[in-house]
Short mmCIF file of C-alpha atoms in Angstrom, two decimals:
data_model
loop_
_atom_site.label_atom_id
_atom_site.label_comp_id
_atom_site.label_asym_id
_atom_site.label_seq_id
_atom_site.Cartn_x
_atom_site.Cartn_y
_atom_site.Cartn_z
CA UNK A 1 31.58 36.64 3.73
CA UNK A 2 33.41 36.68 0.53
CA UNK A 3 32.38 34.74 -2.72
CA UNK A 4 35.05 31.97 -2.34
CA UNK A 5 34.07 31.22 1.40
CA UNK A 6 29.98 31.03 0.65
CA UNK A 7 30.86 28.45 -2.58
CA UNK A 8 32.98 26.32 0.07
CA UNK A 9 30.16 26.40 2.70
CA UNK A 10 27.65 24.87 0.07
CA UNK A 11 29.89 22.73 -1.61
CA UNK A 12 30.96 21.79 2.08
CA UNK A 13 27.24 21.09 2.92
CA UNK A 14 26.54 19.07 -0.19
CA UNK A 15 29.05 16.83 0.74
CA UNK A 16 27.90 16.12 3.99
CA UNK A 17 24.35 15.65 2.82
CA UNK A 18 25.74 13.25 0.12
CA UNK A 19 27.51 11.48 2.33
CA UNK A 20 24.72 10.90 4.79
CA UNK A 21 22.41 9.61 2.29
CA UNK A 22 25.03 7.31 1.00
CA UNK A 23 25.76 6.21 4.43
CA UNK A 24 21.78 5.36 4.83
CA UNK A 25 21.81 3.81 1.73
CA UNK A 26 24.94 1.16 2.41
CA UNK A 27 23.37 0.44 5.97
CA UNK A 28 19.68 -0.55 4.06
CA UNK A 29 21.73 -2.64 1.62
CA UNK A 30 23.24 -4.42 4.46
CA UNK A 31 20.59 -5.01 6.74
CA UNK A 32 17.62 -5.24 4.01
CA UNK A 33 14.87 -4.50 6.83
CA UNK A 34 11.87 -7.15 6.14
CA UNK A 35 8.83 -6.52 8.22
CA UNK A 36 7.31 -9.12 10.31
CA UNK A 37 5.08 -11.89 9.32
CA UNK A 38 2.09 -12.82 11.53
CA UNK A 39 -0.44 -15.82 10.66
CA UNK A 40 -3.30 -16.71 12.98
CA UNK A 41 -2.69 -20.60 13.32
CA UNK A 42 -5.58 -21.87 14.36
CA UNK A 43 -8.82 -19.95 15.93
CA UNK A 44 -11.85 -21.46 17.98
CA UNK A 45 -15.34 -19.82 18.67
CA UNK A 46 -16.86 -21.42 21.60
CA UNK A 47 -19.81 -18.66 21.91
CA UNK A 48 -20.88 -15.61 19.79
CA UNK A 49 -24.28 -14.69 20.68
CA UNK A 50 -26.48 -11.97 20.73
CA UNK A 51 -29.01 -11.37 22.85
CA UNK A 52 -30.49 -7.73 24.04
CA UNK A 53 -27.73 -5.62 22.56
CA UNK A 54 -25.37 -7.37 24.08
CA UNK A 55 -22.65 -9.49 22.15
CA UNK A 56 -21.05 -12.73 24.54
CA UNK A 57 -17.94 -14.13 23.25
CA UNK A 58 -15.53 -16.81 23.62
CA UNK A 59 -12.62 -16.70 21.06
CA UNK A 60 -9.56 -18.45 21.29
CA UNK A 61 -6.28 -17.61 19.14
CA UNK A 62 -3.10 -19.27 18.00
CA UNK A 63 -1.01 -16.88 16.07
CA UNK A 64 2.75 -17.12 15.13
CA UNK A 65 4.91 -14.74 14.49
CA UNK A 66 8.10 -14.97 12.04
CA UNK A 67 11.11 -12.68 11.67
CA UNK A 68 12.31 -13.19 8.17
CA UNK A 69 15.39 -10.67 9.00
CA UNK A 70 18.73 -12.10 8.78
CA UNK A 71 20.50 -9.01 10.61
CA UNK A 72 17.55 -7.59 12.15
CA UNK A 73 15.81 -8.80 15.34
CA UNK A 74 12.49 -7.49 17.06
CA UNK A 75 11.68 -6.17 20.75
CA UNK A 76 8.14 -6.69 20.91
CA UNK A 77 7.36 -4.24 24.28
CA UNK A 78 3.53 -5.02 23.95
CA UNK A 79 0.79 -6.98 22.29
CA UNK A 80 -2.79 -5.50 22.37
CA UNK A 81 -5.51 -7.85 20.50
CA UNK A 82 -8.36 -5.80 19.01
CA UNK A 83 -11.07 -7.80 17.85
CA UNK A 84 -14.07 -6.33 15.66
CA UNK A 85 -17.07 -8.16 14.59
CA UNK A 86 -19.15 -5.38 11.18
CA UNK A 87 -17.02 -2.60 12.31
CA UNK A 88 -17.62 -2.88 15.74
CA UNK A 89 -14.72 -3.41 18.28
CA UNK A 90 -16.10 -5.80 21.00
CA UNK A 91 -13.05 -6.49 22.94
CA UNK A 92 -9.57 -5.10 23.30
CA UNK A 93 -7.14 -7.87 25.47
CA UNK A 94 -3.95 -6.67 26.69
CA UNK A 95 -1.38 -9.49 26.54
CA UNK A 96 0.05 -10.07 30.00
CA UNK A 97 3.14 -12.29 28.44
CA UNK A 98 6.31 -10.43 29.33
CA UNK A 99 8.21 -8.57 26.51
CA UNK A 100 10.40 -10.52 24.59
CA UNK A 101 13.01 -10.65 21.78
CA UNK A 102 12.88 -11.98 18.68
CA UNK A 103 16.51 -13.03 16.77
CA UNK A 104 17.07 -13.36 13.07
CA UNK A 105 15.38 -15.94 11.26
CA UNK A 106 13.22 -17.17 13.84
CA UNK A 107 9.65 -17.94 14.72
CA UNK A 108 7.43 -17.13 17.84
CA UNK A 109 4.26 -18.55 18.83
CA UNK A 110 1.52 -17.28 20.94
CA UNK A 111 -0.82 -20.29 22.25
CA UNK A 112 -4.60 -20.00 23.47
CA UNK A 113 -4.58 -16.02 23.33
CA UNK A 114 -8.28 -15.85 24.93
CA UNK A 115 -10.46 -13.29 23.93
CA UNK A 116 -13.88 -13.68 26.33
CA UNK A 117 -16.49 -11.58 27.40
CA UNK A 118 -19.41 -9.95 26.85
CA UNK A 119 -20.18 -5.70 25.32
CA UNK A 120 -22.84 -3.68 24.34
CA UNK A 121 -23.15 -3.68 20.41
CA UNK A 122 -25.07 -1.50 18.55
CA UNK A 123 -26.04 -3.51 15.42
CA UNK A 124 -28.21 -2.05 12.24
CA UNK A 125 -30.67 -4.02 10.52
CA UNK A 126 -27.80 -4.72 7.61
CA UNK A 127 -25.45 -5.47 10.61
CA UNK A 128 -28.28 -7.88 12.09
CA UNK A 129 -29.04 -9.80 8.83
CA UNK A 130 -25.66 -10.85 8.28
CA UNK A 131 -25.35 -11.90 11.90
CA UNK A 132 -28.32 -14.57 11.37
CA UNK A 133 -26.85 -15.19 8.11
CA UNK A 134 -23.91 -16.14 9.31
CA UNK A 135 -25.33 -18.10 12.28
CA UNK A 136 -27.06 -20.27 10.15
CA UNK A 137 -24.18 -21.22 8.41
CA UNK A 138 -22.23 -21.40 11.51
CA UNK A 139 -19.08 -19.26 10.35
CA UNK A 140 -18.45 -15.65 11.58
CA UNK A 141 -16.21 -13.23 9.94
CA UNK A 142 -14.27 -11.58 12.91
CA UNK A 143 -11.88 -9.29 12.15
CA UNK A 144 -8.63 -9.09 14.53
CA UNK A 145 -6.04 -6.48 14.53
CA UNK A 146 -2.68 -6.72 16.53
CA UNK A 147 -1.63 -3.03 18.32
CA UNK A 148 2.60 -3.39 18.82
CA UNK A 149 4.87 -1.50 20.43
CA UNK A 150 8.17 -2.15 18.95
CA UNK A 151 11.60 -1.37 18.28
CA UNK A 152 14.05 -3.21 16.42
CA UNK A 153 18.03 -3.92 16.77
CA UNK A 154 20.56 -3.41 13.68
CA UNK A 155 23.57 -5.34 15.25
CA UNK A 156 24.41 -3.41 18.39
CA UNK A 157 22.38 -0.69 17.33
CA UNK A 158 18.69 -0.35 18.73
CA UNK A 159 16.05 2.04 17.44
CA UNK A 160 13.65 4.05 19.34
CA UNK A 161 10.44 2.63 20.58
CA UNK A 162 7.52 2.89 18.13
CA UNK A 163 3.75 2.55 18.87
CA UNK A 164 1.71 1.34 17.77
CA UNK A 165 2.37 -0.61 14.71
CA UNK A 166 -1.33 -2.25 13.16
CA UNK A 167 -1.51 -5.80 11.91
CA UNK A 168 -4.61 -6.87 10.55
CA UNK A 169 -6.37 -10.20 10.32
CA UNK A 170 -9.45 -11.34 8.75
CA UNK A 171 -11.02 -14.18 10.14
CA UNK A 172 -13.77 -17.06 8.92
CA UNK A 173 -14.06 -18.45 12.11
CA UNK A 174 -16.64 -21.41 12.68
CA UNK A 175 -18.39 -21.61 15.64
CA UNK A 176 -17.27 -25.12 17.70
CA UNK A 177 -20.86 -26.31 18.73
CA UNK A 178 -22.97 -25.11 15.95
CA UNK A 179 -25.92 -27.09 14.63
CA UNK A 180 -24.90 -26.70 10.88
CA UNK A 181 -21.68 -28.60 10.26
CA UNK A 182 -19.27 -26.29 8.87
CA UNK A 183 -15.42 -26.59 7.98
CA UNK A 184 -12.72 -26.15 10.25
CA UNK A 185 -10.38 -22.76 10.30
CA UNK A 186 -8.14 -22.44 7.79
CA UNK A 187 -4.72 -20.83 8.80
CA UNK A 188 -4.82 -17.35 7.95
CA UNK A 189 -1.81 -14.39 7.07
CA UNK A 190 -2.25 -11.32 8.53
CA UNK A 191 -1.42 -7.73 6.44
CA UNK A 192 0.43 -5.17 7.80
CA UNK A 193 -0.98 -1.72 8.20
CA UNK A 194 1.50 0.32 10.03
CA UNK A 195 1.07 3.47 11.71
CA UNK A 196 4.29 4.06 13.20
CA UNK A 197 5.04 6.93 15.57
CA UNK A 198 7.12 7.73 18.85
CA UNK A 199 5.28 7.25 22.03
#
């Protein structure tokens, strides 16, 4: 390989790196990818007790979801609801709605996403303190993350599904029948914390 022909190579590769970046950088200027916004709308606690290790639940969700894209829309493959009450996960809910599409500018809502049952919970005396304290004032912090499999669609081009992307909400949610009057739930945004990776 002579001198001349290894200086064109590289100077032929530069340009071709260049050019890809610059290509990236035109298509983010165009599309200006937003991510999501989720809010839990409204939440209900019809039971949280504990009795014998065991935690028995009754939660009841109303979240919305808002695409603030104006050239990007959303395939959301599947919704997973993790709830976690001090660190402890004490359900996981698959949602059994279909997958569905979400188009620029718009706004989905998810009604009465139930999350019922009972599970063994292992709580420390901290953890069981703050569980009385928080009976007796008849509001439970309950903290609800959203597992999504995604992928999203730049015009006619669609990307490759990613799972799972995290969205976490932190919820003061009163408990409907309690003895202690307390206030009602107040709507809530929810952060994003993604993880995303390829199935």
């Amino acid at each position: 390989m002579t001198p001349r022909f290894g200086a064109l190579c590289r100077f032929c590769f530069c340009n071709t790196i260049l050019c890809l970046f610059l290509a990236l950088f035109i298509f983010w200027l165009i599309f200006l990818p937003k991510e999501p916004e989720f809010t839990v709308s409204n939440a209900s606690l019809s039971q949280f007790n504990f009795n014998n290790n065991t935690l028995y639940y009754n939660l009841a969700l109303n979240i919305t979801i808002q695409n603030p894209n104006k050239r990007v829309g959303i395939y959301y493959r599947h919704i997973q609801v993790i709830a976690n009450y001090r660190k402890e996960r004490f359900s996981m809910v698959n949602l059994t709605s279909p997958p569905f599409y979400q188009g620029h500018k718009n706004t989905t809502f998810l009604h009465d996403v139930l999350v019922e049952g009972q599970q063994l919970v292992e709580f420390g005396e901290h953890e069981l303190s703050q569980f009385n304290s928080e009976t007796a004032a008849g509001v439970y912090n309950i903290d609800v993350k959203l597992a999504l499999w995604v992928r999203a669609r730049y015009g006619n081009f669609k990307t490759a599904d990613y799972g799972s992307s995290k969205i976490d909400c932190k919820l003061k949610v009163p408990l409907s029948f309690s003895e202690t009057p307390a206030t009602g739930f107040n709507t809530t945004k929810c952060g994003n914390v993604y993880v995303l990776t390829n199935p």
